[in-house]
Amino acid sequence: MISEKIAQLLNDQITKEQYAAQYYLSMSAWFFAQDLDGIANYFRVQSKEELMHADKMFNYLNDVGGEIIMGEISKPPHQFASHTEVFEKALEHEKTVTRSIFNIVKNANEEGDFATVSFLQWFINEQVEEEASASQLVTKIKMVHGNPSALYLFDQELGQRVFVADPVK
Ligand code: FEO
C-alpha cells in the first residue's frame, strides 16, 4: 500500500521526531542545571510529545505495511549561550520539522498516496500550534530578559505544563 520512498521518508521522520525529543530533553537538562525547574518541565513535556509523534508514525507505518527501520539519533547540543537562545533554537527546530513534514505531504500527493496525506494532516495542524507557541515563548523570554522577578513568574508559568497522552493512533 505504501511506496518504498514514502516509507523511507516516514522512517526518517520518526528519527527526526526522536531527535527532537532528545534535543528538548537536553534543553530541559540545561534549565534544570540553572534551577529553573518550571522551564525545564516545559521542555521535558515537549520531549514526551515528540516521542508520541514518533509513536504515531510508527503505528501508521505498521498499519500500511511499510518496513519500519529505526535510524540513528545524533547527539543534540547540550550547551546554550542564553535563555533566549534556547527558545530561539526550539522555534528554529520546529520550523525545520514543519518543512520536513510538508515535504512528505508533497511527495505523498505526487504519488497519489492520499492515505499518507490524510494521516499527516494531524501533523500539519500540530506544527501550526507548535510554531505559534514556540514563537510566543521567544517573545516572552525576551520580555523577561534582565528582570529576575519576571523570570521567576515565567518559570512558574511553564511549570504548570503537564503531558497529556493523546490516543497514540
Ligand atoms: Fe514533532 Fe515538535 O514536532
CSV table of N, CA and C and ligand atoms in Angstrom, one decimal:
chain,number,residue,atom,x,y,z
A,1,MET,N,0.8,-1.2,0.0
A,1,MET,CA,0.0,0.0,0.0
A,1,MET,C,0.9,1.3,0.0
A,2,ILE,N,2.0,1.2,0.7
A,2,ILE,CA,2.8,2.4,0.7
A,2,ILE,C,4.1,2.2,-0.1
A,3,SER,N,4.5,3.2,-0.8
A,3,SER,CA,5.7,3.0,-1.6
A,3,SER,C,7.0,3.0,-0.7
A,4,GLU,N,8.1,2.5,-1.3
A,4,GLU,CA,9.3,2.5,-0.5
A,4,GLU,C,9.8,3.9,-0.2
A,5,LYS,N,9.6,4.8,-1.2
A,5,LYS,CA,10.0,6.2,-1.0
A,5,LYS,C,9.3,6.9,0.2
A,6,ILE,N,8.0,6.7,0.2
A,6,ILE,CA,7.2,7.4,1.3
A,6,ILE,C,7.5,6.7,2.7
A,7,ALA,N,7.7,5.4,2.6
A,7,ALA,CA,8.1,4.6,3.9
A,7,ALA,C,9.4,5.2,4.4
A,8,GLN,N,10.3,5.4,3.4
A,8,GLN,CA,11.6,5.9,3.8
A,8,GLN,C,11.5,7.3,4.4
A,9,LEU,N,10.7,8.1,3.8
A,9,LEU,CA,10.5,9.5,4.3
A,9,LEU,C,9.9,9.4,5.7
A,10,LEU,N,9.0,8.5,5.9
A,10,LEU,CA,8.3,8.4,7.3
A,10,LEU,C,9.3,7.8,8.3
A,11,ASN,N,10.1,6.9,7.9
A,11,ASN,CA,11.1,6.3,8.8
A,11,ASN,C,12.1,7.4,9.2
A,12,ASP,N,12.5,8.3,8.2
A,12,ASP,CA,13.4,9.4,8.5
A,12,ASP,C,12.7,10.4,9.5
A,13,GLN,N,11.4,10.6,9.3
A,13,GLN,CA,10.7,11.5,10.1
A,13,GLN,C,10.6,10.9,11.6
A,14,ILE,N,10.4,9.6,11.7
A,14,ILE,CA,10.4,9.0,13.1
A,14,ILE,C,11.7,9.4,13.8
A,15,THR,N,12.8,9.2,13.0
A,15,THR,CA,14.1,9.6,13.6
A,15,THR,C,14.2,11.1,14.0
A,16,LYS,N,13.6,11.9,13.1
A,16,LYS,CA,13.7,13.3,13.4
A,16,LYS,C,12.9,13.7,14.6
A,17,GLU,N,11.7,13.0,14.8
A,17,GLU,CA,10.9,13.3,16.0
A,17,GLU,C,11.6,12.8,17.3
A,18,GLN,N,12.3,11.7,17.1
A,18,GLN,CA,13.1,11.2,18.3
A,18,GLN,C,14.3,12.1,18.6
A,19,TYR,N,14.9,12.6,17.5
A,19,TYR,CA,16.0,13.6,17.7
A,19,TYR,C,15.4,14.8,18.5
A,20,ALA,N,14.2,15.3,18.0
A,20,ALA,CA,13.6,16.4,18.7
A,20,ALA,C,13.4,16.1,20.2
A,21,ALA,N,13.0,14.9,20.5
A,21,ALA,CA,12.8,14.5,21.9
A,21,ALA,C,14.1,14.7,22.6
A,22,GLN,N,15.2,14.2,22.0
A,22,GLN,CA,16.5,14.3,22.7
A,22,GLN,C,16.9,15.7,22.8
A,23,TYR,N,16.7,16.5,21.8
A,23,TYR,CA,17.1,17.9,21.8
A,23,TYR,C,16.3,18.7,22.9
A,24,TYR,N,15.0,18.4,23.0
A,24,TYR,CA,14.3,19.1,24.1
A,24,TYR,C,14.6,18.6,25.5
A,25,LEU,N,15.0,17.4,25.6
A,25,LEU,CA,15.4,16.9,26.9
A,25,LEU,C,16.8,17.5,27.3
A,26,SER,N,17.6,17.8,26.3
A,26,SER,CA,18.9,18.4,26.5
A,26,SER,C,18.6,19.9,27.0
A,27,MET,N,17.6,20.5,26.4
A,27,MET,CA,17.3,21.9,26.8
A,27,MET,C,16.7,21.9,28.2
A,28,SER,N,15.9,20.8,28.5
A,28,SER,CA,15.4,20.7,29.8
A,28,SER,C,16.5,20.5,30.9
A,29,ALA,N,17.5,19.7,30.6
A,29,ALA,CA,18.6,19.5,31.5
A,29,ALA,C,19.3,20.8,31.7
A,30,TRP,N,19.5,21.6,30.7
A,30,TRP,CA,20.2,22.8,30.8
A,30,TRP,C,19.5,23.8,31.8
A,31,PHE,N,18.2,23.8,31.7
A,31,PHE,CA,17.4,24.7,32.6
A,31,PHE,C,17.4,24.1,34.0
A,32,PHE,N,17.3,22.8,34.1
A,32,PHE,CA,17.3,22.2,35.5
A,32,PHE,C,18.6,22.6,36.2
A,33,ALA,N,19.7,22.6,35.4
A,33,ALA,CA,21.0,22.9,36.0
A,33,ALA,C,21.1,24.3,36.5
A,34,GLN,N,20.2,25.1,36.0
A,34,GLN,CA,20.1,26.6,36.5
A,34,GLN,C,19.0,26.8,37.5
A,35,ASP,N,18.4,25.7,38.0
A,35,ASP,CA,17.3,25.8,39.0
A,35,ASP,C,16.1,26.5,38.4
A,36,LEU,N,15.9,26.5,37.1
A,36,LEU,CA,14.7,27.0,36.5
A,36,LEU,C,13.8,25.8,36.2
A,37,ASP,N,13.3,25.2,37.2
A,37,ASP,CA,12.7,23.9,37.1
A,37,ASP,C,11.4,23.9,36.3
A,38,GLY,N,10.7,25.1,36.3
A,38,GLY,CA,9.5,25.3,35.5
A,38,GLY,C,9.7,25.2,34.0
A,39,ILE,N,10.8,26.0,33.6
A,39,ILE,CA,11.1,26.0,32.2
A,39,ILE,C,11.6,24.6,31.8
A,40,ALA,N,12.4,24.0,32.7
A,40,ALA,CA,12.9,22.6,32.4
A,40,ALA,C,11.7,21.7,32.3
A,41,ASN,N,10.7,21.8,33.1
A,41,ASN,CA,9.5,21.0,33.0
A,41,ASN,C,8.8,21.2,31.6
A,42,TYR,N,8.8,22.4,31.1
A,42,TYR,CA,8.1,22.7,29.8
A,42,TYR,C,8.8,21.9,28.7
A,43,PHE,N,10.2,21.9,28.7
A,43,PHE,CA,10.9,21.2,27.7
A,43,PHE,C,10.8,19.7,27.9
A,44,ARG,N,10.7,19.2,29.1
A,44,ARG,CA,10.6,17.8,29.3
A,44,ARG,C,9.3,17.3,28.8
A,45,VAL,N,8.2,18.1,29.0
A,45,VAL,CA,6.9,17.7,28.4
A,45,VAL,C,7.0,17.7,26.9
A,46,GLN,N,7.6,18.7,26.4
A,46,GLN,CA,7.8,18.8,24.9
A,46,GLN,C,8.5,17.6,24.4
A,47,SER,N,9.5,17.1,25.1
A,47,SER,CA,10.2,15.9,24.7
A,47,SER,C,9.3,14.7,24.6
A,48,LYS,N,8.4,14.6,25.6
A,48,LYS,CA,7.5,13.5,25.6
A,48,LYS,C,6.5,13.6,24.5
A,49,GLU,N,6.1,14.8,24.1
A,49,GLU,CA,5.2,14.9,23.0
A,49,GLU,C,5.9,14.5,21.7
A,50,GLU,N,7.2,14.8,21.6
A,50,GLU,CA,7.9,14.3,20.4
A,50,GLU,C,7.9,12.8,20.2
A,51,LEU,N,8.1,12.2,21.4
A,51,LEU,CA,8.1,10.7,21.3
A,51,LEU,C,6.8,10.2,20.9
A,52,MET,N,5.7,10.9,21.4
A,52,MET,CA,4.4,10.5,21.0
A,52,MET,C,4.2,10.7,19.4
A,53,HIS,N,4.8,11.7,18.9
A,53,HIS,CA,4.7,11.9,17.4
A,53,HIS,C,5.4,10.8,16.7
A,54,ALA,N,6.5,10.4,17.2
A,54,ALA,CA,7.3,9.2,16.6
A,54,ALA,C,6.4,8.0,16.7
A,55,ASP,N,5.8,7.8,17.8
A,55,ASP,CA,4.9,6.6,18.0
A,55,ASP,C,3.8,6.6,17.0
A,56,LYS,N,3.2,7.7,16.8
A,56,LYS,CA,2.1,7.8,15.8
A,56,LYS,C,2.5,7.3,14.4
A,57,MET,N,3.7,7.8,14.1
A,57,MET,CA,4.2,7.5,12.7
A,57,MET,C,4.6,6.0,12.7
A,58,PHE,N,5.1,5.5,13.8
A,58,PHE,CA,5.5,4.1,13.9
A,58,PHE,C,4.2,3.2,13.6
A,59,ASN,N,3.2,3.6,14.3
A,59,ASN,CA,1.9,2.8,14.2
A,59,ASN,C,1.3,2.9,12.8
A,60,TYR,N,1.4,4.1,12.2
A,60,TYR,CA,0.9,4.3,10.8
A,60,TYR,C,1.7,3.4,9.8
A,61,LEU,N,3.0,3.5,9.9
A,61,LEU,CA,3.8,2.7,9.0
A,61,LEU,C,3.5,1.2,9.1
A,62,ASN,N,3.3,0.8,10.4
A,62,ASN,CA,2.9,-0.6,10.6
A,62,ASN,C,1.6,-1.0,10.0
A,63,ASP,N,0.6,-0.1,10.1
A,63,ASP,CA,-0.7,-0.3,9.6
A,63,ASP,C,-0.7,-0.4,8.1
A,64,VAL,N,0.1,0.4,7.4
A,64,VAL,CA,0.1,0.4,6.0
A,64,VAL,C,1.1,-0.6,5.4
A,65,GLY,N,1.7,-1.4,6.2
A,65,GLY,CA,2.6,-2.4,5.7
A,65,GLY,C,4.0,-1.9,5.3
A,66,GLY,N,4.4,-0.7,5.8
A,66,GLY,CA,5.7,-0.2,5.4
A,66,GLY,C,6.8,-0.9,6.3
A,67,GLU,N,8.0,-1.1,5.8
A,67,GLU,CA,9.0,-1.6,6.6
A,67,GLU,C,9.5,-0.6,7.6
A,68,ILE,N,9.5,-0.9,8.9
A,68,ILE,CA,10.0,0.1,9.9
A,68,ILE,C,11.5,-0.2,10.2
A,69,ILE,N,12.3,0.9,9.9
A,69,ILE,CA,13.7,0.7,10.1
A,69,ILE,C,14.1,1.9,11.0
A,70,MET,N,14.6,1.6,12.2
A,70,MET,CA,14.9,2.6,13.2
A,70,MET,C,16.3,3.2,12.8
A,71,GLY,N,16.3,4.6,12.8
A,71,GLY,CA,17.5,5.3,12.4
A,71,GLY,C,18.4,5.7,13.6
A,72,GLU,N,19.5,6.2,13.3
A,72,GLU,CA,20.4,6.6,14.3
A,72,GLU,C,20.1,8.0,14.8
A,73,ILE,N,20.1,8.2,16.1
A,73,ILE,CA,19.7,9.5,16.6
A,73,ILE,C,21.0,10.2,17.1
A,74,SER,N,21.3,11.4,16.5
A,74,SER,CA,22.6,12.0,16.8
A,74,SER,C,22.5,12.8,18.1
A,75,LYS,N,23.6,13.1,18.6
A,75,LYS,CA,23.7,13.8,19.9
A,75,LYS,C,23.3,15.3,19.8
A,76,PRO,N,22.4,15.7,20.6
A,76,PRO,CA,22.0,17.2,20.4
A,76,PRO,C,22.9,18.1,21.2
A,77,PRO,N,22.9,19.4,20.9
A,77,PRO,CA,23.7,20.3,21.6
A,77,PRO,C,23.3,20.3,23.1
A,78,HIS,N,24.3,20.5,24.0
A,78,HIS,CA,23.9,20.5,25.4
A,78,HIS,C,24.3,21.8,26.1
A,79,GLN,N,24.9,22.7,25.4
A,79,GLN,CA,25.2,24.0,26.0
A,79,GLN,C,24.6,25.1,25.1
A,80,PHE,N,24.1,26.1,25.9
A,80,PHE,CA,23.5,27.2,25.2
A,80,PHE,C,24.0,28.5,25.8
A,81,ALA,N,24.0,29.6,24.9
A,81,ALA,CA,24.6,30.8,25.3
A,81,ALA,C,23.7,31.6,26.3
A,82,SER,N,22.3,31.4,26.2
A,82,SER,CA,21.4,32.3,27.0
A,82,SER,C,20.1,31.6,27.0
A,83,HIS,N,19.2,32.1,27.9
A,83,HIS,CA,17.8,31.6,28.0
A,83,HIS,C,17.1,31.8,26.6
A,84,THR,N,17.3,33.0,26.1
A,84,THR,CA,16.7,33.3,24.8
A,84,THR,C,17.1,32.4,23.7
A,85,GLU,N,18.4,32.1,23.7
A,85,GLU,CA,18.9,31.3,22.6
A,85,GLU,C,18.2,29.9,22.6
A,86,VAL,N,17.9,29.4,23.8
A,86,VAL,CA,17.3,28.0,23.8
A,86,VAL,C,15.9,28.1,23.1
A,87,PHE,N,15.1,29.2,23.5
A,87,PHE,CA,13.8,29.3,22.9
A,87,PHE,C,13.9,29.6,21.4
A,88,GLU,N,14.9,30.3,21.0
A,88,GLU,CA,15.1,30.6,19.5
A,88,GLU,C,15.4,29.3,18.8
A,89,LYS,N,16.3,28.5,19.4
A,89,LYS,CA,16.6,27.2,18.8
A,89,LYS,C,15.4,26.3,18.7
A,90,ALA,N,14.6,26.3,19.7
A,90,ALA,CA,13.4,25.5,19.7
A,90,ALA,C,12.5,25.9,18.6
A,91,LEU,N,12.3,27.2,18.4
A,91,LEU,CA,11.4,27.7,17.3
A,91,LEU,C,12.0,27.3,15.9
A,92,GLU,N,13.3,27.5,15.8
A,92,GLU,CA,14.0,27.1,14.6
A,92,GLU,C,13.8,25.7,14.3
A,93,HIS,N,13.9,24.9,15.3
A,93,HIS,CA,13.8,23.4,15.1
A,93,HIS,C,12.4,23.0,14.7
A,94,GLU,N,11.4,23.7,15.3
A,94,GLU,CA,10.0,23.4,14.8
A,94,GLU,C,9.8,23.8,13.4
A,95,LYS,N,10.4,24.8,12.9
A,95,LYS,CA,10.3,25.2,11.5
A,95,LYS,C,10.9,24.2,10.6
A,96,THR,N,12.0,23.6,11.1
A,96,THR,CA,12.7,22.5,10.3
A,96,THR,C,11.8,21.3,10.2
A,97,VAL,N,11.1,21.0,11.3
A,97,VAL,CA,10.2,19.8,11.3
A,97,VAL,C,9.0,20.1,10.4
A,98,THR,N,8.5,21.3,10.4
A,98,THR,CA,7.4,21.6,9.6
A,98,THR,C,7.8,21.4,8.1
A,99,ARG,N,8.9,21.9,7.7
A,99,ARG,CA,9.4,21.8,6.3
A,99,ARG,C,9.5,20.3,5.9
A,100,SER,N,10.0,19.5,6.9
A,100,SER,CA,10.2,18.1,6.6
A,100,SER,C,8.8,17.4,6.4
A,101,ILE,N,7.8,17.8,7.2
A,101,ILE,CA,6.5,17.2,7.1
A,101,ILE,C,5.9,17.6,5.8
A,102,PHE,N,6.0,18.9,5.5
A,102,PHE,CA,5.4,19.4,4.2
A,102,PHE,C,6.0,18.6,3.0
A,103,ASN,N,7.3,18.3,3.1
A,103,ASN,CA,8.0,17.6,2.0
A,103,ASN,C,7.4,16.2,1.9
A,104,ILE,N,7.1,15.5,3.0
A,104,ILE,CA,6.4,14.2,2.9
A,104,ILE,C,5.1,14.3,2.2
A,105,VAL,N,4.3,15.3,2.7
A,105,VAL,CA,3.0,15.5,2.1
A,105,VAL,C,3.1,15.8,0.6
A,106,LYS,N,4.0,16.6,0.2
A,106,LYS,CA,4.2,16.9,-1.2
A,106,LYS,C,4.5,15.6,-2.0
A,107,ASN,N,5.4,14.8,-1.5
A,107,ASN,CA,5.7,13.6,-2.2
A,107,ASN,C,4.5,12.6,-2.2
A,108,ALA,N,3.8,12.5,-1.1
A,108,ALA,CA,2.7,11.6,-1.0
A,108,ALA,C,1.6,12.1,-2.0
A,109,ASN,N,1.4,13.4,-2.1
A,109,ASN,CA,0.4,13.9,-3.0
A,109,ASN,C,0.8,13.6,-4.5
A,110,GLU,N,2.1,13.8,-4.8
A,110,GLU,CA,2.5,13.5,-6.1
A,110,GLU,C,2.3,12.0,-6.5
A,111,GLU,N,2.4,11.1,-5.5
A,111,GLU,CA,2.2,9.7,-5.7
A,111,GLU,C,0.8,9.3,-5.7
A,112,GLY,N,-0.1,10.2,-5.3
A,112,GLY,CA,-1.5,9.8,-5.1
A,112,GLY,C,-1.7,9.0,-3.9
A,113,ASP,N,-0.8,9.1,-2.9
A,113,ASP,CA,-0.9,8.3,-1.6
A,113,ASP,C,-1.7,9.2,-0.7
A,114,PHE,N,-3.0,9.2,-0.9
A,114,PHE,CA,-3.9,10.0,-0.1
A,114,PHE,C,-4.1,9.6,1.4
A,115,ALA,N,-3.8,8.3,1.6
A,115,ALA,CA,-3.8,7.8,3.0
A,115,ALA,C,-2.8,8.5,3.8
A,116,THR,N,-1.6,8.6,3.2
A,116,THR,CA,-0.5,9.3,4.0
A,116,THR,C,-0.8,10.8,4.1
A,117,VAL,N,-1.3,11.4,3.0
A,117,VAL,CA,-1.7,12.8,3.1
A,117,VAL,C,-2.7,13.0,4.2
A,118,SER,N,-3.7,12.2,4.3
A,118,SER,CA,-4.7,12.3,5.3
A,118,SER,C,-4.1,12.1,6.7
A,119,PHE,N,-3.2,11.1,6.9
A,119,PHE,CA,-2.6,10.8,8.1
A,119,PHE,C,-1.8,12.0,8.6
A,120,LEU,N,-1.1,12.7,7.7
A,120,LEU,CA,-0.2,13.8,8.0
A,120,LEU,C,-0.9,15.1,8.3
A,121,GLN,N,-2.2,15.1,8.0
A,121,GLN,CA,-3.0,16.3,8.3
A,121,GLN,C,-2.9,16.7,9.8
A,122,TRP,N,-2.9,15.7,10.7
A,122,TRP,CA,-2.8,15.9,12.1
A,122,TRP,C,-1.5,16.6,12.4
A,123,PHE,N,-0.4,16.2,11.7
A,123,PHE,CA,0.9,16.8,12.0
A,123,PHE,C,1.0,18.2,11.5
A,124,ILE,N,0.3,18.4,10.3
A,124,ILE,CA,0.3,19.8,9.8
A,124,ILE,C,-0.3,20.8,10.8
A,125,ASN,N,-1.5,20.3,11.4
A,125,ASN,CA,-2.1,21.2,12.4
A,125,ASN,C,-1.3,21.3,13.6
A,126,GLU,N,-0.7,20.2,14.0
A,126,GLU,CA,0.2,20.2,15.2
A,126,GLU,C,1.3,21.2,15.0
A,127,GLN,N,1.9,21.2,13.8
A,127,GLN,CA,3.1,22.1,13.6
A,127,GLN,C,2.6,23.6,13.7
A,128,VAL,N,1.4,23.9,13.2
A,128,VAL,CA,0.9,25.3,13.3
A,128,VAL,C,0.9,25.7,14.8
A,129,GLU,N,0.4,24.8,15.6
A,129,GLU,CA,0.3,25.1,17.1
A,129,GLU,C,1.7,25.2,17.7
A,130,GLU,N,2.6,24.2,17.3
A,130,GLU,CA,3.9,24.2,17.9
A,130,GLU,C,4.7,25.5,17.5
A,131,GLU,N,4.6,25.9,16.3
A,131,GLU,CA,5.4,27.1,15.9
A,131,GLU,C,4.8,28.3,16.6
A,132,ALA,N,3.5,28.3,16.7
A,132,ALA,CA,2.8,29.5,17.3
A,132,ALA,C,3.3,29.6,18.8
A,133,SER,N,3.2,28.5,19.5
A,133,SER,CA,3.6,28.6,20.9
A,133,SER,C,5.1,28.8,21.1
A,134,ALA,N,5.9,28.2,20.2
A,134,ALA,CA,7.4,28.4,20.3
A,134,ALA,C,7.7,29.9,20.1
A,135,SER,N,7.0,30.5,19.1
A,135,SER,CA,7.2,31.9,18.7
A,135,SER,C,6.8,32.8,19.9
A,136,GLN,N,5.7,32.5,20.5
A,136,GLN,CA,5.2,33.3,21.6
A,136,GLN,C,6.2,33.2,22.8
A,137,LEU,N,6.8,32.0,23.0
A,137,LEU,CA,7.7,31.9,24.1
A,137,LEU,C,9.0,32.7,23.9
A,138,VAL,N,9.4,32.8,22.6
A,138,VAL,CA,10.6,33.6,22.2
A,138,VAL,C,10.3,35.1,22.6
A,139,THR,N,9.1,35.5,22.3
A,139,THR,CA,8.7,36.9,22.7
A,139,THR,C,8.7,37.1,24.2
A,140,LYS,N,8.1,36.1,24.9
A,140,LYS,CA,8.1,36.2,26.4
A,140,LYS,C,9.4,36.2,27.0
A,141,ILE,N,10.3,35.3,26.6
A,141,ILE,CA,11.6,35.2,27.2
A,141,ILE,C,12.4,36.5,27.0
A,142,LYS,N,12.2,37.1,25.8
A,142,LYS,CA,12.9,38.4,25.6
A,142,LYS,C,12.3,39.5,26.5
A,143,MET,N,11.0,39.4,26.8
A,143,MET,CA,10.4,40.4,27.7
A,143,MET,C,10.9,40.3,29.1
A,144,VAL,N,11.2,39.1,29.5
A,144,VAL,CA,11.7,39.0,30.9
A,144,VAL,C,13.2,39.1,31.1
A,145,HIS,N,13.9,39.2,30.0
A,145,HIS,CA,15.3,39.3,30.0
A,145,HIS,C,15.8,40.4,30.9
A,146,GLY,N,16.7,40.1,31.8
A,146,GLY,CA,17.3,41.1,32.7
A,146,GLY,C,16.4,41.4,33.9
A,147,ASN,N,15.2,40.7,34.1
A,147,ASN,CA,14.3,41.0,35.2
A,147,ASN,C,14.1,39.7,36.0
A,148,PRO,N,14.8,39.5,37.1
A,148,PRO,CA,14.7,38.2,37.8
A,148,PRO,C,13.3,37.9,38.3
A,149,SER,N,12.5,39.0,38.7
A,149,SER,CA,11.2,38.7,39.2
A,149,SER,C,10.3,38.2,38.1
A,150,ALA,N,10.4,38.8,36.9
A,150,ALA,CA,9.6,38.4,35.8
A,150,ALA,C,10.0,36.9,35.3
A,151,LEU,N,11.3,36.7,35.4
A,151,LEU,CA,11.8,35.3,35.1
A,151,LEU,C,11.3,34.3,36.0
A,152,TYR,N,11.2,34.7,37.3
A,152,TYR,CA,10.6,33.8,38.3
A,152,TYR,C,9.2,33.4,37.9
A,153,LEU,N,8.4,34.5,37.6
A,153,LEU,CA,7.0,34.2,37.2
A,153,LEU,C,6.9,33.4,35.9
A,154,PHE,N,7.7,33.7,35.0
A,154,PHE,CA,7.7,32.9,33.7
A,154,PHE,C,8.0,31.4,34.0
A,155,ASP,N,9.0,31.2,34.9
A,155,ASP,CA,9.3,29.8,35.3
A,155,ASP,C,8.2,29.1,35.9
A,156,GLN,N,7.5,29.9,36.8
A,156,GLN,CA,6.3,29.3,37.4
A,156,GLN,C,5.2,28.9,36.4
A,157,GLU,N,5.0,29.8,35.4
A,157,GLU,CA,4.0,29.6,34.4
A,157,GLU,C,4.3,28.3,33.6
A,158,LEU,N,5.6,28.2,33.2
A,158,LEU,CA,5.9,27.0,32.4
A,158,LEU,C,5.9,25.7,33.2
A,159,GLY,N,6.0,25.9,34.5
A,159,GLY,CA,6.0,24.7,35.4
A,159,GLY,C,4.6,24.1,35.5
A,160,GLN,N,3.6,24.8,35.0
A,160,GLN,CA,2.2,24.3,35.1
A,160,GLN,C,2.0,23.3,34.0
A,161,ARG,N,2.8,23.2,33.0
A,161,ARG,CA,2.5,22.4,31.8
A,161,ARG,C,2.6,20.9,32.2
A,162,VAL,N,1.6,20.2,31.8
A,162,VAL,CA,1.6,18.7,32.0
A,162,VAL,C,1.5,18.0,30.7
A,163,PHE,N,2.0,16.8,30.7
A,163,PHE,CA,1.9,16.0,29.5
A,163,PHE,C,0.6,15.3,29.5
A,164,VAL,N,-0.1,15.5,28.4
A,164,VAL,CA,-1.4,14.8,28.2
A,164,VAL,C,-1.2,13.8,27.1
A,165,ALA,N,-1.3,12.5,27.4
A,165,ALA,CA,-1.1,11.5,26.4
A,165,ALA,C,-2.3,11.5,25.5
A,166,ASP,N,-2.0,11.6,24.2
A,166,ASP,CA,-3.0,11.5,23.2
A,166,ASP,C,-3.3,10.0,22.9
A,167,PRO,N,-4.5,9.7,22.4
A,167,PRO,CA,-4.5,8.3,21.9
A,167,PRO,C,-3.5,8.2,20.8
A,168,VAL,N,-2.7,7.2,20.9
A,168,VAL,CA,-1.5,7.1,20.0
A,168,VAL,C,-1.8,7.1,18.5
A,169,LYS,N,-2.9,6.5,18.1
A,169,LYS,CA,-3.1,6.5,16.7
A,169,LYS,C,-3.7,7.8,16.2
B,1,FEO,FE1,7.0,16.7,16.4
B,1,FEO,FE2,7.6,19.5,17.6
B,1,FEO,O1,7.3,18.4,16.1
